[in-house]
PDB file of C-alpha atoms and ligand atoms in Angstrom:
ATOM      1  CA  UNK S   1     222.767 126.424 167.750  1.00 55.00           C
ATOM      2  CA  UNK S   2     225.930 128.491 167.920  1.00 60.00           C
ATOM      3  CA  UNK S   3     229.065 126.352 168.270  1.00 62.00           C
ATOM      4  CA  UNK S   4     227.227 123.297 166.983  1.00 66.00           C
ATOM      5  CA  UNK S   5     227.691 121.707 163.612  1.00 66.00           C
ATOM      6  CA  UNK S   6     224.798 122.060 161.203  1.00 64.00           C
ATOM      7  CA  UNK S   7     223.984 118.915 159.232  1.00 65.00           C
ATOM      8  CA  UNK S   8     221.955 118.962 156.056  1.00 65.00           C
ATOM      9  CA  UNK S   9     219.976 115.819 155.322  1.00 70.00           C
ATOM     10  CA  UNK S  10     217.750 115.815 152.294  1.00 83.00           C
ATOM     11  CA  UNK S  11     215.961 113.264 150.073  1.00 84.00           C
ATOM     12  CA  UNK S  12     217.999 114.679 147.158  1.00 86.00           C
ATOM     13  CA  UNK S  13     221.088 113.047 148.732  1.00 87.00           C
ATOM     14  CA  UNK S  14     219.821 110.215 150.917  1.00 86.00           C
ATOM     15  CA  UNK S  15     222.255 108.716 153.401  1.00 84.00           C
ATOM     16  CA  UNK S  16     224.597 111.711 153.240  1.00 85.00           C
ATOM     17  CA  UNK S  17     224.902 114.716 155.472  1.00 83.00           C
ATOM     18  CA  UNK S  18     226.978 117.811 154.919  1.00 83.00           C
ATOM     19  CA  UNK S  19     228.140 119.920 157.791  1.00 88.00           C
ATOM     20  CA  UNK S  20     229.498 123.336 158.609  1.00 92.00           C
ATOM     21  CA  UNK S  21     230.351 124.637 162.044  1.00 93.00           C
ATOM     22  CA  UNK S  22     228.084 127.502 163.157  1.00 95.00           C
ATOM     23  CA  UNK S  23     229.762 130.508 164.783  1.00 96.00           C
ATOM     24  CA  UNK S  24     226.592 132.573 165.001  1.00 96.00           C
ATOM     25  CA  UNK S  25     223.024 132.429 163.723  1.00 96.00           C
ATOM     26  CA  UNK S  26     222.385 135.796 162.063  1.00 98.00           C
ATOM     27  CA  UNK S  27     218.851 135.371 160.775  1.00 98.00           C
ATOM     28  CA  UNK S  28     216.096 132.823 160.871  1.00 97.00           C
ATOM     29  CA  UNK S  29     212.684 133.363 159.267  1.00 97.00           C
ATOM     30  CA  UNK S  30     209.982 131.862 157.132  1.00 97.00           C
ATOM     31  CA  UNK S  31     208.328 133.202 153.999  1.00 98.00           C
ATOM     32  CA  UNK S  32     205.269 131.893 152.190  1.00 96.00           C
ATOM     33  CA  UNK S  33     207.655 129.725 150.133  1.00 96.00           C
ATOM     34  CA  UNK S  34     210.508 128.526 152.328  1.00 95.00           C
ATOM     35  CA  UNK S  35     212.546 128.723 155.510  1.00 96.00           C
ATOM     36  CA  UNK S  36     215.378 131.208 155.307  1.00 97.00           C
ATOM     37  CA  UNK S  37     218.480 130.917 157.503  1.00 97.00           C
ATOM     38  CA  UNK S  38     221.720 132.908 157.546  1.00 98.00           C
ATOM     39  CA  UNK S  39     224.629 131.983 159.780  1.00 97.00           C
ATOM     40  CA  UNK S  40     228.292 132.786 160.193  1.00 97.00           C
ATOM     41  CA  UNK S  41     230.321 129.607 159.689  1.00 97.00           C
ATOM     42  CA  UNK S  42     233.806 129.051 161.009  1.00 96.00           C
ATOM     43  CA  UNK S  43     235.374 128.329 157.604  1.00 96.00           C
ATOM     44  CA  UNK S  44     233.177 129.585 154.719  1.00 98.00           C
ATOM     45  CA  UNK S  45     232.025 132.978 155.998  1.00 98.00           C
ATOM     46  CA  UNK S  46     228.293 133.700 155.941  1.00 98.00           C
ATOM     47  CA  UNK S  47     225.990 130.982 154.634  1.00 98.00           C
ATOM     48  CA  UNK S  48     222.489 131.291 153.083  1.00 98.00           C
ATOM     49  CA  UNK S  49     220.300 128.225 153.638  1.00 96.00           C
ATOM     50  CA  UNK S  50     216.808 127.752 152.142  1.00 95.00           C
ATOM     51  CA  UNK S  51     214.652 124.878 153.420  1.00 92.00           C
ATOM     52  CA  UNK S  52     217.760 123.260 154.915  1.00 90.00           C
ATOM     53  CA  UNK S  53     219.814 123.432 151.679  1.00 92.00           C
ATOM     54  CA  UNK S  54     222.942 125.574 151.336  1.00 95.00           C
ATOM     55  CA  UNK S  55     222.435 128.075 148.506  1.00 97.00           C
ATOM     56  CA  UNK S  56     225.667 129.995 148.845  1.00 98.00           C
ATOM     57  CA  UNK S  57     228.557 130.869 151.108  1.00 98.00           C
ATOM     58  CA  UNK S  58     230.840 133.921 151.051  1.00 98.00           C
ATOM     59  CA  UNK S  59     233.865 131.781 150.271  1.00 98.00           C
ATOM     60  CA  UNK S  60     232.717 129.688 147.301  1.00 98.00           C
ATOM     61  CA  UNK S  61     229.777 131.633 145.796  1.00 98.00           C
ATOM     62  CA  UNK S  62     232.177 132.949 143.149  1.00 98.00           C
ATOM     63  CA  UNK S  63     232.535 129.530 141.517  1.00 98.00           C
ATOM     64  CA  UNK S  64     228.790 129.058 141.044  1.00 98.00           C
ATOM     65  CA  UNK S  65     227.717 132.611 140.163  1.00 98.00           C
ATOM     66  CA  UNK S  66     230.593 133.308 137.796  1.00 98.00           C
ATOM     67  CA  UNK S  67     230.157 130.017 135.941  1.00 98.00           C
ATOM     68  CA  UNK S  68     226.371 130.176 135.586  1.00 98.00           C
ATOM     69  CA  UNK S  69     226.602 133.741 134.232  1.00 98.00           C
ATOM     70  CA  UNK S  70     229.692 133.657 132.033  1.00 98.00           C
ATOM     71  CA  UNK S  71     229.313 130.206 130.444  1.00 98.00           C
ATOM     72  CA  UNK S  72     226.294 131.456 128.455  1.00 98.00           C
ATOM     73  CA  UNK S  73     227.231 135.143 128.073  1.00 98.00           C
ATOM     74  CA  UNK S  74     230.766 134.426 126.843  1.00 98.00           C
ATOM     75  CA  UNK S  75     229.443 131.907 124.303  1.00 98.00           C
ATOM     76  CA  UNK S  76     227.551 134.452 122.176  1.00 98.00           C
ATOM     77  CA  UNK S  77     228.710 137.716 120.609  1.00 96.00           C
ATOM     78  CA  UNK S  78     227.388 140.909 122.283  1.00 96.00           C
ATOM     79  CA  UNK S  79     224.562 139.660 124.534  1.00 98.00           C
ATOM     80  CA  UNK S  80     222.069 142.502 124.963  1.00 98.00           C
ATOM     81  CA  UNK S  81     218.943 141.391 126.859  1.00 98.00           C
ATOM     82  CA  UNK S  82     219.271 138.850 129.660  1.00 98.00           C
ATOM     83  CA  UNK S  83     216.775 137.193 132.018  1.00 98.00           C
ATOM     84  CA  UNK S  84     217.673 135.673 135.381  1.00 98.00           C
ATOM     85  CA  UNK S  85     215.252 133.237 137.029  1.00 98.00           C
ATOM     86  CA  UNK S  86     215.742 132.895 140.805  1.00 97.00           C
ATOM     87  CA  UNK S  87     219.021 134.463 141.862  1.00 98.00           C
ATOM     88  CA  UNK S  88     217.422 136.697 144.525  1.00 98.00           C
ATOM     89  CA  UNK S  89     220.767 137.130 146.280  1.00 98.00           C
ATOM     90  CA  UNK S  90     222.007 139.324 143.401  1.00 98.00           C
ATOM     91  CA  UNK S  91     225.232 137.402 142.725  1.00 98.00           C
ATOM     92  CA  UNK S  92     224.362 136.450 139.155  1.00 98.00           C
ATOM     93  CA  UNK S  93     223.318 140.062 138.449  1.00 98.00           C
ATOM     94  CA  UNK S  94     226.681 141.217 139.763  1.00 97.00           C
ATOM     95  CA  UNK S  95     228.413 138.888 137.291  1.00 97.00           C
ATOM     96  CA  UNK S  96     226.229 139.935 134.332  1.00 97.00           C
ATOM     97  CA  UNK S  97     227.175 143.536 135.128  1.00 95.00           C
ATOM     98  CA  UNK S  98     230.697 142.813 133.826  1.00 95.00           C
ATOM     99  CA  UNK S  99     229.313 142.557 130.283  1.00 96.00           C
ATOM    100  CA  UNK S 100     229.303 145.953 128.609  1.00 94.00           C
ATOM    101  CA  UNK S 101     227.149 144.833 125.672  1.00 96.00           C
ATOM    102  CA  UNK S 102     224.235 144.026 128.011  1.00 97.00           C
ATOM    103  CA  UNK S 103     221.602 146.770 128.103  1.00 98.00           C
ATOM    104  CA  UNK S 104     218.672 145.110 129.886  1.00 98.00           C
ATOM    105  CA  UNK S 105     218.695 142.618 132.766  1.00 98.00           C
ATOM    106  CA  UNK S 106     215.373 141.227 133.951  1.00 98.00           C
ATOM    107  CA  UNK S 107     215.227 139.138 137.107  1.00 98.00           C
ATOM    108  CA  UNK S 108     212.274 137.061 138.310  1.00 98.00           C
ATOM    109  CA  UNK S 109     212.677 135.847 141.895  1.00 98.00           C
ATOM    110  CA  UNK S 110     209.734 134.296 143.712  1.00 97.00           C
ATOM    111  CA  UNK S 111     210.702 135.188 147.268  1.00 98.00           C
ATOM    112  CA  UNK S 112     211.046 138.817 148.388  1.00 98.00           C
ATOM    113  CA  UNK S 113     212.364 137.620 151.751  1.00 98.00           C
ATOM    114  CA  UNK S 114     215.480 136.151 150.070  1.00 98.00           C
ATOM    115  CA  UNK S 115     216.161 139.537 148.455  1.00 98.00           C
ATOM    116  CA  UNK S 116     215.654 141.471 151.708  1.00 98.00           C
ATOM    117  CA  UNK S 117     217.791 139.096 153.755  1.00 98.00           C
ATOM    118  CA  UNK S 118     220.606 139.288 151.186  1.00 98.00           C
ATOM    119  CA  UNK S 119     220.456 143.083 151.225  1.00 98.00           C
ATOM    120  CA  UNK S 120     221.156 142.926 154.941  1.00 98.00           C
ATOM    121  CA  UNK S 121     223.666 140.058 155.179  1.00 98.00           C
ATOM    122  CA  UNK S 122     225.290 139.610 151.744  1.00 98.00           C
ATOM    123  CA  UNK S 123     226.137 143.133 150.507  1.00 97.00           C
ATOM    124  CA  UNK S 124     228.784 141.741 148.144  1.00 96.00           C
ATOM    125  CA  UNK S 125     226.092 139.837 146.270  1.00 97.00           C
ATOM    126  CA  UNK S 126     223.185 142.223 146.700  1.00 98.00           C
ATOM    127  CA  UNK S 127     225.286 144.890 144.983  1.00 97.00           C
ATOM    128  CA  UNK S 128     224.155 143.264 141.717  1.00 97.00           C
ATOM    129  CA  UNK S 129     220.750 144.921 142.182  1.00 98.00           C
ATOM    130  CA  UNK S 130     222.452 148.322 142.137  1.00 97.00           C
ATOM    131  CA  UNK S 131     223.158 148.058 138.410  1.00 96.00           C
ATOM    132  CA  UNK S 132     220.787 150.499 136.640  1.00 97.00           C
ATOM    133  CA  UNK S 133     220.212 147.956 133.852  1.00 98.00           C
ATOM    134  CA  UNK S 134     218.420 145.631 136.320  1.00 98.00           C
ATOM    135  CA  UNK S 135     214.601 145.391 136.456  1.00 98.00           C
ATOM    136  CA  UNK S 136     213.278 143.237 139.288  1.00 98.00           C
ATOM    137  CA  UNK S 137     210.055 141.254 139.121  1.00 98.00           C
ATOM    138  CA  UNK S 138     208.968 139.418 142.261  1.00 98.00           C
ATOM    139  CA  UNK S 139     206.898 136.402 141.273  1.00 98.00           C
ATOM    140  CA  UNK S 140     206.856 132.843 139.984  1.00 96.00           C
ATOM    141  CA  UNK S 141     209.064 132.147 136.972  1.00 97.00           C
ATOM    142  CA  UNK S 142     206.410 130.067 135.224  1.00 96.00           C
ATOM    143  CA  UNK S 143     203.921 132.921 135.382  1.00 96.00           C
ATOM    144  CA  UNK S 144     206.575 135.439 134.313  1.00 98.00           C
ATOM    145  CA  UNK S 145     207.609 133.418 131.268  1.00 97.00           C
ATOM    146  CA  UNK S 146     204.013 132.819 130.233  1.00 96.00           C
ATOM    147  CA  UNK S 147     203.683 136.591 129.819  1.00 96.00           C
ATOM    148  CA  UNK S 148     207.149 137.215 128.329  1.00 97.00           C
ATOM    149  CA  UNK S 149     207.339 138.456 124.740  1.00 97.00           C
ATOM    150  CA  UNK S 150     208.392 135.859 122.185  1.00 98.00           C
ATOM    151  CA  UNK S 151     212.046 135.998 121.112  1.00 98.00           C
ATOM    152  CA  UNK S 152     212.843 138.700 123.655  1.00 97.00           C
ATOM    153  CA  UNK S 153     216.028 137.411 125.303  1.00 98.00           C
ATOM    154  CA  UNK S 154     219.558 136.708 124.071  1.00 98.00           C
ATOM    155  CA  UNK S 155     220.269 134.655 127.184  1.00 98.00           C
ATOM    156  CA  UNK S 156     218.269 133.176 130.061  1.00 98.00           C
ATOM    157  CA  UNK S 157     220.010 132.052 133.237  1.00 98.00           C
ATOM    158  CA  UNK S 158     218.041 129.750 135.532  1.00 98.00           C
ATOM    159  CA  UNK S 159     219.651 130.108 138.961  1.00 97.00           C
ATOM    160  CA  UNK S 160     216.983 128.180 140.792  1.00 92.00           C
ATOM    161  CA  UNK S 161     216.901 125.985 143.858  1.00 88.00           C
ATOM    162  CA  UNK S 162     216.533 122.193 143.841  1.00 87.00           C
ATOM    163  CA  UNK S 163     213.257 120.824 142.465  1.00 87.00           C
ATOM    164  CA  UNK S 164     211.605 120.346 145.844  1.00 83.00           C
ATOM    165  CA  UNK S 165     209.437 123.291 146.897  1.00 81.00           C
ATOM    166  CA  UNK S 166     208.949 126.423 144.747  1.00 86.00           C
ATOM    167  CA  UNK S 167     211.329 125.269 141.984  1.00 89.00           C
ATOM    168  CA  UNK S 168     209.482 121.986 141.306  1.00 88.00           C
ATOM    169  CA  UNK S 169     208.048 123.088 137.962  1.00 89.00           C
ATOM    170  CA  UNK S 170     211.372 124.475 136.778  1.00 89.00           C
ATOM    171  CA  UNK S 171     212.664 121.061 135.665  1.00 89.00           C
ATOM    172  CA  UNK S 172     209.541 120.120 133.683  1.00 90.00           C
ATOM    173  CA  UNK S 173     208.968 120.248 129.936  1.00 94.00           C
ATOM    174  CA  UNK S 174     206.418 123.111 129.800  1.00 95.00           C
ATOM    175  CA  UNK S 175     208.938 125.347 131.572  1.00 96.00           C
ATOM    176  CA  UNK S 176     211.684 124.614 129.033  1.00 97.00           C
ATOM    177  CA  UNK S 177     209.223 125.218 126.204  1.00 97.00           C
ATOM    178  CA  UNK S 178     208.421 128.638 127.639  1.00 97.00           C
ATOM    179  CA  UNK S 179     212.139 129.401 127.911  1.00 98.00           C
ATOM    180  CA  UNK S 180     212.676 128.428 124.274  1.00 98.00           C
ATOM    181  CA  UNK S 181     209.773 130.659 123.228  1.00 98.00           C
ATOM    182  CA  UNK S 182     211.202 133.630 125.127  1.00 98.00           C
ATOM    183  CA  UNK S 183     214.662 133.259 123.539  1.00 98.00           C
ATOM    184  CA  UNK S 184     215.545 134.798 120.195  1.00 97.00           C
ATOM    185  CA  UNK S 185     216.781 132.414 117.462  1.00 96.00           C
ATOM    186  CA  UNK S 186     220.342 131.451 118.438  1.00 95.00           C
ATOM    187  CA  UNK S 187     219.654 132.608 122.029  1.00 98.00           C
ATOM    188  CA  UNK S 188     221.068 130.582 124.915  1.00 98.00           C
ATOM    189  CA  UNK S 189     219.911 129.019 128.175  1.00 98.00           C
ATOM    190  CA  UNK S 190     222.120 128.152 131.161  1.00 98.00           C
ATOM    191  CA  UNK S 191     220.276 126.113 133.741  1.00 97.00           C
ATOM    192  CA  UNK S 192     221.447 124.943 137.173  1.00 97.00           C
ATOM    193  CA  UNK S 193     221.713 121.184 136.632  1.00 96.00           C
ATOM    194  CA  UNK S 194     222.647 119.414 139.863  1.00 93.00           C
ATOM    195  CA  UNK S 195     225.460 116.933 140.574  1.00 95.00           C
ATOM    196  CA  UNK S 196     226.997 114.276 138.333  1.00 96.00           C
ATOM    197  CA  UNK S 197     227.639 112.155 141.418  1.00 96.00           C
ATOM    198  CA  UNK S 198     224.119 112.304 142.821  1.00 93.00           C
ATOM    199  CA  UNK S 199     221.489 113.095 140.233  1.00 90.00           C
ATOM    200  CA  UNK S 200     222.095 111.025 137.103  1.00 92.00           C
ATOM    201  CA  UNK S 201     218.383 110.447 136.466  1.00 92.00           C
ATOM    202  CA  UNK S 202     217.401 114.049 136.979  1.00 92.00           C
ATOM    203  CA  UNK S 203     220.168 115.205 134.633  1.00 94.00           C
ATOM    204  CA  UNK S 204     219.189 112.585 132.041  1.00 95.00           C
ATOM    205  CA  UNK S 205     215.558 113.720 132.200  1.00 94.00           C
ATOM    206  CA  UNK S 206     216.478 117.386 131.840  1.00 95.00           C
ATOM    207  CA  UNK S 207     218.874 116.575 129.000  1.00 96.00           C
ATOM    208  CA  UNK S 208     216.203 114.589 127.159  1.00 96.00           C
ATOM    209  CA  UNK S 209     213.681 117.421 127.516  1.00 96.00           C
ATOM    210  CA  UNK S 210     216.232 120.002 126.374  1.00 97.00           C
ATOM    211  CA  UNK S 211     217.321 117.960 123.341  1.00 96.00           C
ATOM    212  CA  UNK S 212     213.679 117.816 122.248  1.00 96.00           C
ATOM    213  CA  UNK S 213     213.016 121.465 122.977  1.00 97.00           C
ATOM    214  CA  UNK S 214     216.182 123.254 121.829  1.00 96.00           C
ATOM    215  CA  UNK S 215     217.084 122.511 118.258  1.00 90.00           C
ATOM    216  CA  UNK S 216     220.529 124.126 118.471  1.00 89.00           C
ATOM    217  CA  UNK S 217     223.204 122.571 120.713  1.00 95.00           C
ATOM    218  CA  UNK S 218     222.731 121.066 124.194  1.00 97.00           C
ATOM    219  CA  UNK S 219     225.707 120.428 126.496  1.00 97.00           C
ATOM    220  CA  UNK S 220     226.444 119.639 130.135  1.00 97.00           C
ATOM    221  CA  UNK S 221     229.192 121.555 131.958  1.00 98.00           C
ATOM    222  CA  UNK S 222     230.250 121.359 135.608  1.00 98.00           C
ATOM    223  CA  UNK S 223     232.339 122.992 138.262  1.00 98.00           C
ATOM    224  CA  UNK S 224     233.554 122.641 141.814  1.00 98.00           C
ATOM    225  CA  UNK S 225     231.521 124.216 144.661  1.00 98.00           C
ATOM    226  CA  UNK S 226     232.761 122.716 147.949  1.00 97.00           C
ATOM    227  CA  UNK S 227     229.636 123.510 149.985  1.00 96.00           C
ATOM    228  CA  UNK S 228     227.152 121.987 147.515  1.00 95.00           C
ATOM    229  CA  UNK S 229     226.269 118.295 147.972  1.00 92.00           C
ATOM    230  CA  UNK S 230     229.106 116.136 146.554  1.00 94.00           C
ATOM    231  CA  UNK S 231     231.184 119.281 146.014  1.00 96.00           C
ATOM    232  CA  UNK S 232     230.255 119.802 142.378  1.00 97.00           C
ATOM    233  CA  UNK S 233     227.388 121.353 140.436  1.00 98.00           C
ATOM    234  CA  UNK S 234     226.456 121.206 136.765  1.00 97.00           C
ATOM    235  CA  UNK S 235     224.858 123.435 134.176  1.00 98.00           C
ATOM    236  CA  UNK S 236     222.825 122.646 131.098  1.00 97.00           C
ATOM    237  CA  UNK S 237     223.696 124.893 128.189  1.00 98.00           C
ATOM    238  CA  UNK S 238     221.224 124.986 125.333  1.00 98.00           C
ATOM    239  CA  UNK S 239     220.861 127.121 122.246  1.00 98.00           C
ATOM    240  CA  UNK S 240     217.781 127.770 120.215  1.00 96.00           C
ATOM    241  CA  UNK S 241     217.784 127.074 116.482  1.00 93.00           C
ATOM    242  CA  UNK S 242     219.279 129.988 114.579  1.00 90.00           C
ATOM    243  CA  UNK S 243     222.871 131.182 114.525  1.00 89.00           C
ATOM    244  CA  UNK S 244     224.896 128.147 115.642  1.00 93.00           C
ATOM    245  CA  UNK S 245     226.510 128.405 119.093  1.00 97.00           C
ATOM    246  CA  UNK S 246     229.676 126.504 119.979  1.00 97.00           C
ATOM    247  CA  UNK S 247     229.583 126.540 123.783  1.00 98.00           C
ATOM    248  CA  UNK S 248     233.035 124.985 123.993  1.00 97.00           C
ATOM    249  CA  UNK S 249     234.576 128.104 122.493  1.00 95.00           C
ATOM    250  CA  UNK S 250     234.078 131.362 124.438  1.00 98.00           C
ATOM    251  CA  UNK S 251     233.925 133.725 121.449  1.00 97.00           C
ATOM    252  CA  UNK S 252     233.046 136.655 123.718  1.00 97.00           C
ATOM    253  CA  UNK S 253     235.899 136.159 126.205  1.00 97.00           C
ATOM    254  CA  UNK S 254     235.663 137.605 129.698  1.00 96.00           C
ATOM    255  CA  UNK S 255     239.254 138.765 129.380  1.00 93.00           C
ATOM    256  CA  UNK S 256     237.967 141.398 126.911  1.00 90.00           C
ATOM    257  CA  UNK S 257     235.424 142.827 129.376  1.00 85.00           C
ATOM    258  CA  UNK S 258     236.214 145.738 131.673  1.00 74.00           C
ATOM    259  CA  UNK S 259     237.819 143.594 134.347  1.00 71.00           C
ATOM    260  CA  UNK S 260     235.632 144.567 137.315  1.00 77.00           C
ATOM    261  CA  UNK S 261     231.976 144.098 138.244  1.00 80.00           C
ATOM    262  CA  UNK S 262     229.677 146.938 139.324  1.00 78.00           C
ATOM    263  CA  UNK S 263     231.255 146.801 142.785  1.00 77.00           C
ATOM    264  CA  UNK S 264     234.758 147.043 141.320  1.00 80.00           C
ATOM    265  CA  UNK S 265     235.537 143.440 142.200  1.00 86.00           C
ATOM    266  CA  UNK S 266     237.949 141.395 140.074  1.00 91.00           C
ATOM    267  CA  UNK S 267     236.754 138.038 138.802  1.00 94.00           C
ATOM    268  CA  UNK S 268     237.819 135.239 141.188  1.00 96.00           C
ATOM    269  CA  UNK S 269     237.113 131.902 139.536  1.00 97.00           C
ATOM    270  CA  UNK S 270     236.034 131.931 135.904  1.00 97.00           C
ATOM    271  CA  UNK S 271     238.346 132.388 132.903  1.00 97.00           C
ATOM    272  CA  UNK S 272     238.387 131.158 129.300  1.00 97.00           C
ATOM    273  CA  UNK S 273     240.429 128.028 130.150  1.00 98.00           C
ATOM    274  CA  UNK S 274     237.976 127.024 132.897  1.00 98.00           C
ATOM    275  CA  UNK S 275     235.129 127.660 130.434  1.00 98.00           C
ATOM    276  CA  UNK S 276     236.540 125.182 127.909  1.00 98.00           C
ATOM    277  CA  UNK S 277     237.476 122.636 130.581  1.00 98.00           C
ATOM    278  CA  UNK S 278     233.978 122.707 132.130  1.00 98.00           C
ATOM    279  CA  UNK S 279     232.608 120.626 129.254  1.00 98.00           C
ATOM    280  CA  UNK S 280     235.062 117.739 129.770  1.00 98.00           C
ATOM    281  CA  UNK S 281     233.121 114.914 131.430  1.00 97.00           C
ATOM    282  CA  UNK S 282     234.314 111.920 133.445  1.00 97.00           C
ATOM    283  CA  UNK S 283     233.985 108.641 131.482  1.00 97.00           C
ATOM    284  CA  UNK S 284     231.094 107.362 133.592  1.00 96.00           C
ATOM    285  CA  UNK S 285     229.175 110.575 133.008  1.00 96.00           C
ATOM    286  CA  UNK S 286     229.866 110.507 129.279  1.00 95.00           C
ATOM    287  CA  UNK S 287     228.328 107.043 129.147  1.00 94.00           C
ATOM    288  CA  UNK S 288     225.344 107.961 131.302  1.00 94.00           C
ATOM    289  CA  UNK S 289     224.551 111.128 129.419  1.00 92.00           C
ATOM    290  CA  UNK S 290     225.099 109.600 125.962  1.00 89.00           C
ATOM    291  CA  UNK S 291     222.252 107.130 126.471  1.00 83.00           C
ATOM    292  CA  UNK S 292     219.710 109.968 126.611  1.00 80.00           C
TER     293      UNK S 292
HETATM  294  N1  AAT W   1     222.521 132.205 143.653  1.00 74.34           N
HETATM  295  C1  AAT W   1     222.108 131.397 144.727  1.00 74.34           C
HETATM  296  C2  AAT W   1     221.743 130.074 144.338  1.00 74.34           C
HETATM  297  C3  AAT W   1     220.512 129.566 144.296  1.00 74.34           C
HETATM  298  S1  AAT W   1     219.230 130.526 144.818  1.00 74.34           S
HETATM  299  C4  AAT W   1     217.797 129.949 144.048  1.00 74.34           C
HETATM  300  C5  AAT W   1     216.667 130.982 144.102  1.00 74.34           C
HETATM  301  O1  AAT W   1     215.607 130.515 143.264  1.00 74.34           O
HETATM  302  C6  AAT W   1     216.045 131.211 145.490  1.00 74.34           C
HETATM  303  O2  AAT W   1     216.202 132.552 145.855  1.00 74.34           O
HETATM  304  C7  AAT W   1     214.578 130.830 145.299  1.00 74.34           C
HETATM  305  O3  AAT W   1     213.690 131.633 146.064  1.00 74.34           O
HETATM  306  C8  AAT W   1     214.393 131.029 143.802  1.00 74.34           C
HETATM  307  N2  AAT W   1     213.254 130.284 143.211  1.00 74.34           N
HETATM  308  C9  AAT W   1     212.846 129.044 143.496  1.00 74.34           C
HETATM  309  N3  AAT W   1     211.750 128.716 142.805  1.00 74.34           N
HETATM  310  C10 AAT W   1     211.452 129.787 142.013  1.00 74.34           C
HETATM  311  C11 AAT W   1     210.414 130.072 141.074  1.00 74.34           C
HETATM  312  N4  AAT W   1     209.461 129.179 140.808  1.00 74.34           N
HETATM  313  N5  AAT W   1     210.411 131.271 140.449  1.00 74.34           N
HETATM  314  C12 AAT W   1     211.374 132.198 140.717  1.00 74.34           C
HETATM  315  N6  AAT W   1     212.378 131.985 141.609  1.00 74.34           N
HETATM  316  C13 AAT W   1     212.421 130.798 142.254  1.00 74.34           C
HETATM  317  C14 AAT W   1     220.388 128.176 143.787  1.00 74.34           C
HETATM  318  C15 AAT W   1     221.356 127.220 144.429  1.00 74.34           C
HETATM  319  C16 AAT W   1     221.266 125.821 143.894  1.00 74.34           C
HETATM  320  C17 AAT W   1     221.627 124.812 144.960  1.00 74.34           C
HETATM  321  C18 AAT W   1     221.803 123.463 144.383  1.00 74.34           C
HETATM  322  N7  AAT W   1     221.846 122.429 145.407  1.00 74.34           N
END
């Protein structure tokens, strides 16, 4: 209710609740896949919540969307064909639009309601869909990848929700095998990979699957997103056998791109220093992830 604090409890972070004060509920609905809620918060602007989990807020979406897009795209020379899984808000598309070398952007989002709601309430993210290079496919990512041509993509960005609900299959081995098949040799994957503080086992499982599946390099990077559980979120970066990729070194630096996205917005969070720093892990995490 307006004026109340919204608490998010979830089995992904048992015993913890995160809260934001609600100024106004703007939208509440239900699709075939999930509950969709948009509200105006008192401190983070508008907030998109799916099945009770914060997906983005106006204030800190930049950290997540810029990192998940530019970590992979700045790690390879001249990315041309890119696939986004999830990302129905358009924010990742908006970030990809900064890259002049990109000619084709496919996006596969399962839930049309997310797209429609973001068109109405998050114009600064939805603007990503306005890029003429974007081709939208509404459907399940597993089905989409099954039909994707082999070796088609230079980069695949998996901007998917937590693995409860429609994104369940997106952390399992067959999914990663389909991703690897759809990437060209030396192509790269950047996958939303949860929190170092909360999801050690999930990260270890994903890392183990990716090390088996991607014969190039596999690394974990992370960043700060205050409204995500524990305030951080990670990314798994993987490259397929072929031209070697050194993720730690952004050889296609963002500083050499045009400087604005397709809405004319300057980059807010990401830069080449943050890119390099994102791979530095706390000692406990180094130990936990080295046992995989
Ligand atoms: N950029 C916003 C951040 C997100 S949104 C995740 C999107 O993935 C949602 O729009 C959801 O509908 C979509 N999605 C979920 N499952 C599938 C699927 N099987 N195929 C295609 N799209 C899917 C992620 C925030 C992460 C939050 C971490 N706690």
